[in-house]
XYZ file of C-alpha atoms in Angstrom:
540
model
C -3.497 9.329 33.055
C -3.815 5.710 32.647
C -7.452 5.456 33.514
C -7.501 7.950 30.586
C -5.773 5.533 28.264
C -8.175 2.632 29.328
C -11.021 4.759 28.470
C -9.448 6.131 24.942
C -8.751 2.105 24.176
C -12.259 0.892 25.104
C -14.022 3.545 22.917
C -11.689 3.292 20.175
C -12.651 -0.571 20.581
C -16.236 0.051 20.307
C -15.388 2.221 17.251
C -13.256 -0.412 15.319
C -15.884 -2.797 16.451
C -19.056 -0.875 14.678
C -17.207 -0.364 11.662
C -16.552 -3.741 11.398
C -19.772 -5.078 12.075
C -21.494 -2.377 9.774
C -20.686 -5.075 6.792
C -23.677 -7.426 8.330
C -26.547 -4.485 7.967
C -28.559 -3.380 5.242
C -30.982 -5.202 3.156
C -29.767 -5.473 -0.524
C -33.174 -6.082 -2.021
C -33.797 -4.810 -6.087
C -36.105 -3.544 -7.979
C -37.269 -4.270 -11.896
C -36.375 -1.123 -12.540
C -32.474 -1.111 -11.019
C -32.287 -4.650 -12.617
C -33.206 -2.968 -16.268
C -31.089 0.379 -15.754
C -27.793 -1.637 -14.580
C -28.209 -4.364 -17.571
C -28.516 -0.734 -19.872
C -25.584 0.871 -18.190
C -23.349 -1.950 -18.809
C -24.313 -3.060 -22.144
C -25.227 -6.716 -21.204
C -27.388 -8.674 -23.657
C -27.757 -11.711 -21.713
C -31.281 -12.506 -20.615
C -30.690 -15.475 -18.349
C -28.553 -13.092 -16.101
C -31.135 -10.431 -15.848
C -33.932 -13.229 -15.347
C -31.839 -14.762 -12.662
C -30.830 -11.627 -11.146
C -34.885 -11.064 -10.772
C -35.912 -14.475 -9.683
C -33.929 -14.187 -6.905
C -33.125 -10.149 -5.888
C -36.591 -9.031 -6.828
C -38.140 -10.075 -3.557
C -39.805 -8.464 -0.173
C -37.782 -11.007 2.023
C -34.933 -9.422 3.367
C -31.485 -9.957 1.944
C -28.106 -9.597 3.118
C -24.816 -8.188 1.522
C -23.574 -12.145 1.624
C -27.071 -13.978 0.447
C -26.939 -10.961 -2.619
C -23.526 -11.734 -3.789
C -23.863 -15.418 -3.561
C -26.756 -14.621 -6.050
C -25.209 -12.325 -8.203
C -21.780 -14.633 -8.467
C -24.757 -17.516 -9.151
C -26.698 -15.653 -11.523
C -23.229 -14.922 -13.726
C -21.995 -17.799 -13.292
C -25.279 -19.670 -14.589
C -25.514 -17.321 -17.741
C -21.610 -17.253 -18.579
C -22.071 -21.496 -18.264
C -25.052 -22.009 -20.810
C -23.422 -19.246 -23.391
C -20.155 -22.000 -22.972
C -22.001 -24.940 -23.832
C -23.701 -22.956 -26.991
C -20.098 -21.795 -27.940
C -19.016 -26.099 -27.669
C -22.151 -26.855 -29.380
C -21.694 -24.539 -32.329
C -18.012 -25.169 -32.549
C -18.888 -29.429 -32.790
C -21.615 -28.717 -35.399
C -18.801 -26.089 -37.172
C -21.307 -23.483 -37.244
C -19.199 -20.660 -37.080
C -21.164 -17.973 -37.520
C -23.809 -18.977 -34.425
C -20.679 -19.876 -32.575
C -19.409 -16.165 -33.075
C -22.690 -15.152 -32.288
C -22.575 -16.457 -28.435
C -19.708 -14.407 -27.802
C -21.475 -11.010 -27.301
C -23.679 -12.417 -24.467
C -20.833 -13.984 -22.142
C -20.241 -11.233 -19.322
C -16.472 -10.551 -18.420
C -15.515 -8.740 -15.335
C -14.730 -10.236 -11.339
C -17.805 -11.383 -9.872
C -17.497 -9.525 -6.895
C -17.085 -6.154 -8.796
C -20.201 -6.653 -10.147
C -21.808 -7.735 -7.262
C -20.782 -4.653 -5.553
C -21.943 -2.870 -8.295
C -25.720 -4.283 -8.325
C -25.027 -3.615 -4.520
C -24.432 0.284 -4.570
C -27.802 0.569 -6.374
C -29.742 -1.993 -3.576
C -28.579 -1.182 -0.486
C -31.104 0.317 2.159
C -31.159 0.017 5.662
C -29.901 1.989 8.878
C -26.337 2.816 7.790
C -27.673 4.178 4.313
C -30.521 6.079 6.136
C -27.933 6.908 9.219
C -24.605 8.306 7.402
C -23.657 11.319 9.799
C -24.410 9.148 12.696
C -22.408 6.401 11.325
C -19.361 8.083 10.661
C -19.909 9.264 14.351
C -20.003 5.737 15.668
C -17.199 4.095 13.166
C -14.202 6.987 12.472
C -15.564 9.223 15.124
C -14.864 6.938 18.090
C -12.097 5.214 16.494
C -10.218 8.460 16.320
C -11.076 9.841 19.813
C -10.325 6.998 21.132
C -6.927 6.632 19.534
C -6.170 10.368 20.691
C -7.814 9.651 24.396
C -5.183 6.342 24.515
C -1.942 8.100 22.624
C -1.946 11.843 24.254
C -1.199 10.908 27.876
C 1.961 9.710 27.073
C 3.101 13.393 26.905
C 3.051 12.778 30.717
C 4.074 9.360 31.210
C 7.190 9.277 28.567
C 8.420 11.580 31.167
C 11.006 14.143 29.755
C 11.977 13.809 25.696
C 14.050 10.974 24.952
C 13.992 7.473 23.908
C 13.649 5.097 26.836
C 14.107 1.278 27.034
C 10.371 1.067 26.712
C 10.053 -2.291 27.722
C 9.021 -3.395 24.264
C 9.946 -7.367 24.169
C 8.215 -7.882 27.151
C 4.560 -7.033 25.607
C 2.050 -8.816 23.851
C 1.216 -6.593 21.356
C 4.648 -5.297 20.374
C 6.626 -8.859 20.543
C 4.422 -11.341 18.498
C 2.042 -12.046 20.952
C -1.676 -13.090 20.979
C -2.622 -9.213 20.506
C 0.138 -8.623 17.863
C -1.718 -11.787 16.325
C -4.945 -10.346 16.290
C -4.023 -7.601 14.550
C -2.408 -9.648 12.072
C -5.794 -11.301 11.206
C -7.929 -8.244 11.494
C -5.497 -6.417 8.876
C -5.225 -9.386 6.504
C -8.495 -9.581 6.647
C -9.588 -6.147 6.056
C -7.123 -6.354 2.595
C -8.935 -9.388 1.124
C -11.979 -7.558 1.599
C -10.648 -4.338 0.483
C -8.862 -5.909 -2.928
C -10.958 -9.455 -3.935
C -14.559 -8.266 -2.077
C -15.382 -5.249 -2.131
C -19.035 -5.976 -2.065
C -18.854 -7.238 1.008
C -17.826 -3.575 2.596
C -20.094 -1.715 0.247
C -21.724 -0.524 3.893
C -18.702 1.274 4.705
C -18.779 3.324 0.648
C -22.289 4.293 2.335
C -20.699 6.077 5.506
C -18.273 8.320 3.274
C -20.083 8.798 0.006
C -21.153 13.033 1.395
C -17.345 13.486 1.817
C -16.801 11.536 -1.572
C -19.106 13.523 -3.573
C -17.776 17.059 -2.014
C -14.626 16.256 -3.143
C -15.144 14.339 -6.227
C -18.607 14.449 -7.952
C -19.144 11.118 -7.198
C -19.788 8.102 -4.572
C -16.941 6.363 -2.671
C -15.454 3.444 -4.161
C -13.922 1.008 -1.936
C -10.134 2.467 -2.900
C -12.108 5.825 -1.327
C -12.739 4.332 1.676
C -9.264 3.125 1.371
C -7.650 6.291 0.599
C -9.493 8.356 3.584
C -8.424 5.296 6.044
C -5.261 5.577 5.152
C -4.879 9.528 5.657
C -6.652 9.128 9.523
C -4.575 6.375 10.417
C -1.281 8.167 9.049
C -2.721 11.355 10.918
C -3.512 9.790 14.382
C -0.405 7.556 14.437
C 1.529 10.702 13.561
C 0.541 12.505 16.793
C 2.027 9.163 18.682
C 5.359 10.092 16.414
C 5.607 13.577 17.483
C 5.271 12.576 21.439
C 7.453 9.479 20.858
C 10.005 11.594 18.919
C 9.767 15.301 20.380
C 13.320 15.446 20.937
C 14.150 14.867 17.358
C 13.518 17.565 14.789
C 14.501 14.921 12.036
C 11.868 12.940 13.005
C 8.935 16.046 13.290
C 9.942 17.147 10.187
C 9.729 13.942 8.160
C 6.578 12.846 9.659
C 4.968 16.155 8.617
C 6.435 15.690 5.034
C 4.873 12.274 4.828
C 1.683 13.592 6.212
C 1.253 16.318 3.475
C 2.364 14.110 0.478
C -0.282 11.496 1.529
C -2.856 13.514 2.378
C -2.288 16.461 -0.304
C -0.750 14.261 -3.390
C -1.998 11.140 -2.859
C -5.498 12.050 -1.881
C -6.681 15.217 -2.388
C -5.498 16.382 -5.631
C -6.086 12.898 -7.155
C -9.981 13.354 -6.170
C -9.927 17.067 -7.094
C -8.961 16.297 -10.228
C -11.319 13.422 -10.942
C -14.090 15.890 -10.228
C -12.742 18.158 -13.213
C -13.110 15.475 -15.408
C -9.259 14.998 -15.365
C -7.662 11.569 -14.924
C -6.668 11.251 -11.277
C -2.957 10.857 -10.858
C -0.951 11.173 -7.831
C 2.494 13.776 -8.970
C 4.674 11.706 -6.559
C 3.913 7.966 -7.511
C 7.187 7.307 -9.352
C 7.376 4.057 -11.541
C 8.297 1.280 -10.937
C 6.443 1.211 -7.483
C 3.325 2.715 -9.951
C 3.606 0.149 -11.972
C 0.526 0.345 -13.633
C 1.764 3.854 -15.506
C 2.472 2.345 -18.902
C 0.026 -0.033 -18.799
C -2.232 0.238 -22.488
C -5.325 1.730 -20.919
C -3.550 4.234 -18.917
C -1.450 5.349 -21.475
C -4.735 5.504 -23.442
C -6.689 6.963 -20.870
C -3.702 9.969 -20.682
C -3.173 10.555 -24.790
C -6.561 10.792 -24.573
C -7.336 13.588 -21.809
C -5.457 16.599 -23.535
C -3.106 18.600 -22.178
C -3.018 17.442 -18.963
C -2.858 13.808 -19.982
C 0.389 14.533 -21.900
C 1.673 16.227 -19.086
C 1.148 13.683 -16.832
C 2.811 11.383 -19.250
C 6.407 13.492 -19.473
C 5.860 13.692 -15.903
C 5.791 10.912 -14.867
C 8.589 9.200 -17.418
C 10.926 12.367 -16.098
C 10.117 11.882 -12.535
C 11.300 8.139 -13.296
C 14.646 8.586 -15.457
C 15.643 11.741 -14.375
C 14.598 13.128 -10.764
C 13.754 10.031 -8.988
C 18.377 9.530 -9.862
C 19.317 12.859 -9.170
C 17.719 12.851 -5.806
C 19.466 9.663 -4.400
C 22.432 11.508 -5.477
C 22.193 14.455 -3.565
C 20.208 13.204 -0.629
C 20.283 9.111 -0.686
C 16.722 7.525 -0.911
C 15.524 8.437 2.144
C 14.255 11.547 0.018
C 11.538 9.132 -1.146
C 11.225 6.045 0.891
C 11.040 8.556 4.760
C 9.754 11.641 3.266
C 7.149 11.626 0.238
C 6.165 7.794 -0.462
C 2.639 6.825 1.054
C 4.081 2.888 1.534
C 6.770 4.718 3.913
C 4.686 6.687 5.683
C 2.154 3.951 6.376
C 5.128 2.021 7.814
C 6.546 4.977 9.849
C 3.060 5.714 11.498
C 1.577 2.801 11.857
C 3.631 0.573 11.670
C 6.410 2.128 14.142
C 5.275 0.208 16.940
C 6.427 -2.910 15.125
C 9.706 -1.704 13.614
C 11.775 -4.072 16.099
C 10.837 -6.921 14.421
C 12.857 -6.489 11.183
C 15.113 -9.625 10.516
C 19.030 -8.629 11.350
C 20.404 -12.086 10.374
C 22.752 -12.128 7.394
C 20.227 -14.649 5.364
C 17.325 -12.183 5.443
C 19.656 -9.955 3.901
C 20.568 -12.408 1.147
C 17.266 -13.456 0.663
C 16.170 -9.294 0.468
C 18.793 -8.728 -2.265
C 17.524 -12.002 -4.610
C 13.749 -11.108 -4.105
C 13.621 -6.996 -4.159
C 16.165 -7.422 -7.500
C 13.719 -10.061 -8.773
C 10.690 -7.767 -8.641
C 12.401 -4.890 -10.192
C 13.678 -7.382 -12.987
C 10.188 -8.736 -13.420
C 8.685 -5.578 -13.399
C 10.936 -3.934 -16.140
C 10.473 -6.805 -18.404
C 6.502 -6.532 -17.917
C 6.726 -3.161 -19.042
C 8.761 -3.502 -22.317
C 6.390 -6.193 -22.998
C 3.070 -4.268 -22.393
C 4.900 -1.038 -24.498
C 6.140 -3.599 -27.496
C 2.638 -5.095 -27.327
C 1.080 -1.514 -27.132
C 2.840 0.276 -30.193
C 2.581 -2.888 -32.445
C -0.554 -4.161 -31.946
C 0.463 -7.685 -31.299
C -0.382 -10.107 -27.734
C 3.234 -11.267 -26.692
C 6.442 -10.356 -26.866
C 9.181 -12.815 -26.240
C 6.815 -15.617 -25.869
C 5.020 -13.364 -22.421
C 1.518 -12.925 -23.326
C 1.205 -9.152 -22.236
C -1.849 -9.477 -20.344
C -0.870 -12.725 -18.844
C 2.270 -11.054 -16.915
C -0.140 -7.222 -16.131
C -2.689 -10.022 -14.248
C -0.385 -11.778 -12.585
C 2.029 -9.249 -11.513
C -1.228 -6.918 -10.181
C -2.411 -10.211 -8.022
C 1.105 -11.130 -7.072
C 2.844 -8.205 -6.046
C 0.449 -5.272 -6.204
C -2.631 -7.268 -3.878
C -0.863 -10.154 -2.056
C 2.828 -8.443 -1.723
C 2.168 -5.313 -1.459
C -1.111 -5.064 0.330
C -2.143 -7.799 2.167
C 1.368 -9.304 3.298
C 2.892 -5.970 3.071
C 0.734 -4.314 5.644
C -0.893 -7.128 7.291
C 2.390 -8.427 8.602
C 3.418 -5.899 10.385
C 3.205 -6.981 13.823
C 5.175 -10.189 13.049
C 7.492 -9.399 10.780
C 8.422 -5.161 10.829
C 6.822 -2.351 9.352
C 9.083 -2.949 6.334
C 8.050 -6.003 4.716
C 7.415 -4.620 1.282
C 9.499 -2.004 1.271
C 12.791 -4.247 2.214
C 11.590 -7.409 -0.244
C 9.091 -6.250 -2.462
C 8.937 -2.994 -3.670
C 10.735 -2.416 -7.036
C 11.335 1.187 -6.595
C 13.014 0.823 -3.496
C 15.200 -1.516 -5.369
C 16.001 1.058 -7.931
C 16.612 3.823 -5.549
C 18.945 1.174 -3.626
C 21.227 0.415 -6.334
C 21.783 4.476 -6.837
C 22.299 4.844 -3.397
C 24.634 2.358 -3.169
C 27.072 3.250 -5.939
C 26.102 6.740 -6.703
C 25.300 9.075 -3.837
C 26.665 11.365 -1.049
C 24.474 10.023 1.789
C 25.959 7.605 4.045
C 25.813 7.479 7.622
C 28.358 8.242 9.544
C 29.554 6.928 13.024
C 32.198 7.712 16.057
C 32.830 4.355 17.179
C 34.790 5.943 20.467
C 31.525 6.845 21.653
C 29.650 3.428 21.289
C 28.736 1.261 24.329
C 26.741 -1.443 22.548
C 23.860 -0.602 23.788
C 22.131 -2.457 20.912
C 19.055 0.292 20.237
C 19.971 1.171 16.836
C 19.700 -2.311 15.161
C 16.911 -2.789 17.760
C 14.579 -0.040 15.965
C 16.372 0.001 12.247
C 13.030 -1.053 10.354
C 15.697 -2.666 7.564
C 17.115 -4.788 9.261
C 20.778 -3.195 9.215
C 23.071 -4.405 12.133
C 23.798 -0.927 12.924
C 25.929 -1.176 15.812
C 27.851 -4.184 13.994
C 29.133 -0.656 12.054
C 29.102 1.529 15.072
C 31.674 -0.967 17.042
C 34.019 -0.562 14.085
C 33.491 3.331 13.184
C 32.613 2.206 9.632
C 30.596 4.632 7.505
C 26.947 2.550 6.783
C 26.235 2.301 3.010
C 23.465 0.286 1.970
C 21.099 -0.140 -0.131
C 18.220 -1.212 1.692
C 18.734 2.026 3.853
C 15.923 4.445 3.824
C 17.207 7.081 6.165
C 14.634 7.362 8.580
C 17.292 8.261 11.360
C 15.255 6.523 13.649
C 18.835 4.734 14.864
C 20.381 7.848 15.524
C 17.042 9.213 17.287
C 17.405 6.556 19.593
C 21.224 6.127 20.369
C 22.208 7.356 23.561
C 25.679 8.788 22.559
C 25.176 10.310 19.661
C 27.423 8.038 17.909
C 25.455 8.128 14.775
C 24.603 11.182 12.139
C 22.856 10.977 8.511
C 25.246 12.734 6.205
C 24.918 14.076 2.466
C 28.880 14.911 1.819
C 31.274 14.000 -1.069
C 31.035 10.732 -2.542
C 35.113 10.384 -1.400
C 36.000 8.197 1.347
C 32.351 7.404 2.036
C 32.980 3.923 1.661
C 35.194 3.151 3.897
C 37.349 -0.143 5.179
C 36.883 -1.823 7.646
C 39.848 -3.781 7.972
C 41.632 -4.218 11.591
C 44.629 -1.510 10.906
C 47.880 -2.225 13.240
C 50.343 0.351 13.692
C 53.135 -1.558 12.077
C 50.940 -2.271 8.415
C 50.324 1.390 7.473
C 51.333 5.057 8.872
C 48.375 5.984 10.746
C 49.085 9.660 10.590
C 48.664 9.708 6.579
C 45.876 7.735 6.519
C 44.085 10.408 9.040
C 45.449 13.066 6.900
C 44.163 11.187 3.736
C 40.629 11.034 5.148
């Protein structure tokens, strides 16, 4: 069986390997003609970008994805400069009607989106000409491998049941040089993914048939994205149902995360782009979609009919009303372990790290202060993008409304929530973003914490301190701190995952929805003499 795993690691290797180095083939090379038609498409009227993009794209030498964005970034940046220094030479002679003039010919948009752009159109070469056998080599082998390397442990977990598996004393699961690797290799992939995208363009290539089968159209890079992320969260799953086969909880609330990603996140969002409907995934609640009242999207929904409008009640009831009601009944674990794509990311891939979630009483300060300060700042970016919105004006309070959209999109959605969020996994937890960043989890938290009849509960008699609860709690909860003491755990950062009491021994621990009385309990030392113990039992 391990000879088996050594085989399913080496080809998924060579997989994850191909796909990678699929971004260095191709020859990006362009024609007059798919010069004139992009300059047409996109309503450019600048002729020293199209002459530059000609001069040095429309050529028989062969040209890489790098070598072409270096000249489309050079051509733009060229054009953009000499339409700068007209604009400073009108303004100086106060010719303001030339210096308006030079406005219409500047070209606004990130480099590299363009560049990937002009790319789509170029690109030739074997993994245009070779999709089915690309997709072969790349997700192909990467899955089968992944299965070949995760199945045998059916045999060599032994019977059901967690086991002190020995994770501090490996490389890849206690910060070492693999863990390390994978650190770079994810970070990596993210800058690609969000700042450039033309550099992948290759991998749009290998999944533009399923792309256009499902929506109309080629894969973007947030396609590729979006299909990753359901294989991933579907191979990682099968290591969560052999990891976890004792636990029903734990089947159960993998599957849920599995069909909300796959079916809500994914699908329907792509289905519906291909009806000419604006893609929207039902279970993205705000503030984590932060984006939803953002001027072009509420445009973009007024603007689609019916189903627009819908989406817009939707998706301001899922926020005030449901998203509320839920915690009440069921705590946040509803959301965070059982329908958000962030969780079930984290819960899939990113089990394997979960150990590594700080437990020391300053991470937990430091949690509170940031996750409240994200929620803050993204509340007060949305009443300023709404106020801007309905009266036409730029700021609001002095914040320039597209000033705090930019910088909150780079800030927290890229860097936070993407590119530390999931690329730090294997140093610091699986729950990086949802513990500091994420605003929703915030907002959840605060319910949870005052207003709801989860709580877990524990039978401190049966405790030996055996230490695997806070071990594997992703949010870094001293669990058995509350176990020793038979205290009731509310808190806000908890997600419910039950992971602790999947793992304890004893059975000390059990995830509760029950009235909201005595679920907070004390945890003050109690002596016989201070209070009648018999009516405080009764009492409870």
């Amino acid at each position: 069986m391990k000879l088996i795993k050594y085989i399913g690691l080496a080809i998924f290797l060579l997989g994850l390997a191909l796909f990678s180095g699929s971004i260095f083939l191709g020859n990006f090379n362009m024609t007059d003609t798919q010069v004139d038609d992009y300059i047409s498409e996109q309503g450019i009227k600048s002729d020293i970008f199209t002459k530059e993009l000609k001069k040095t794209l429309v050529t028989e030498e062969q040209v890489n994805i790098f070598e072409f964005s270096s000249a489309v970034r050079k051509a733009l940046e060229t054009s953009n400069n000499y339409y700068d220094k007209q604009i400073a030479k009108y303004n100086a002679e106060k010719n303001w009607t030339k210096k308006g003039e030079q406005y219409q010919y500047k070209i606004h948009g990130k480099p590299h989106t363009i560049s990937y752009n002009l790319a789509k159109k170029a690109g030739s070469g074997f993994v245009k000409e070779n999709i089915a056998l690309m997709w072969w080599l790349t997700f192909g082998l990467g899955i089968i491998g992944a299965l070949l390397y995760i199945l045998p442990n059916i045999l060599l977990l032994g019977p059901p049941g967690i086991k002190n598996n020995g994770i501090y004393h490996k490389s890849a699961t206690n910060r070492g040089w693999i863990a390390w690797l994978v650190l770079v290799y994810l970070v990596v992939f993210y800058l690609l993914l969000y700042f450039m995208p033309d550099y992948v363009v290759n991998w749009t290539y290998i999944l533009d048939p399923i792309s256009n089968a499902l929506n109309g159209g080629d894969a973007s890079q947030w396609f590729v994205y979006g299909f990753l992320y359901c294989v991933i969260m579907v191979v990682m799953a099968v290591r969560m149902y052999i990891k976890y086969r004792h636990n029903k909880y734990q089947i159960m609330r993998t599957t849920s995360v599995l069909f909300f990603q796959i079916v809500f996140a994914f699908l329907i969002p792509e289905i519906m782009a291909s009806l000419n409907m604006p893609g929207y995934d039902f279970k993205s609640a705000f503030p984590l979609d932060y984006d939803f009242f953002f001027e072009w999207n509420i445009k973009n929904l007024t603007e689609s009919g019916a189903i627009g409008l819908f989406i817009l009640v939707w998706g301001t009831i899922l926020t005030i009303i449901i998203v509320p009601l839920m915690v009440y009944f069921f705590g946040k674990r509803w959301y965070c372990s059982w329908v958000c794509g962030c969780g079930g990311l984290a819960e899939t891939l990113g089990d394997p790290y979960r150990q590594h979630s700080d437990k020391r009483l300053k991470a937990w300060k430091l949690e509170r202060w940031i996750v409240h300060s994200v929620l803050l700042i993204s509340i007060v970016m949305t009443i300023v993008t709404l106020y801007c919105y309905f009266t036409g004006a730029k700021s609001f309070i002095g914040i320039n409304s597209q000033w705090i959209k930019d910088s909150y999109s780079f800030l927290i959605g890229a860097w936070f929530a993407g590119v530390i969020g999931t690329g730090f996994y294997p140093i610091f937890g699986n729950r990086v973003w949802c513990r500091f960043g994420c605003p929703l989890a915030a907002y959840l938290g605060l319910v949870q914490r005052f207003k709801s009849r989860f709580r877990i509960t524990t039978n401190g008699g049966q405790c030996i301190s055996c230490g695997n609860c806070s071990t594997y709690c992703e949010m870094g909860i001293d669990v058995r701190a509350y176990a020793q003491k038979g205290e009731n755990i509310v808190r806000s950062s908890c997600v419910g995952c039950g992971v602790c009491s999947a793992v304890c021994p004893r059975g000390v621990l059990k995830l509760e929805n029950d009235s909201t009385k005595g679920r907070i309990n004390p945890n003050d030392i109690l002596l016989g003499n201070d209070v009648n113990l018999m009516d405080l039992v009764n009492q409870k």
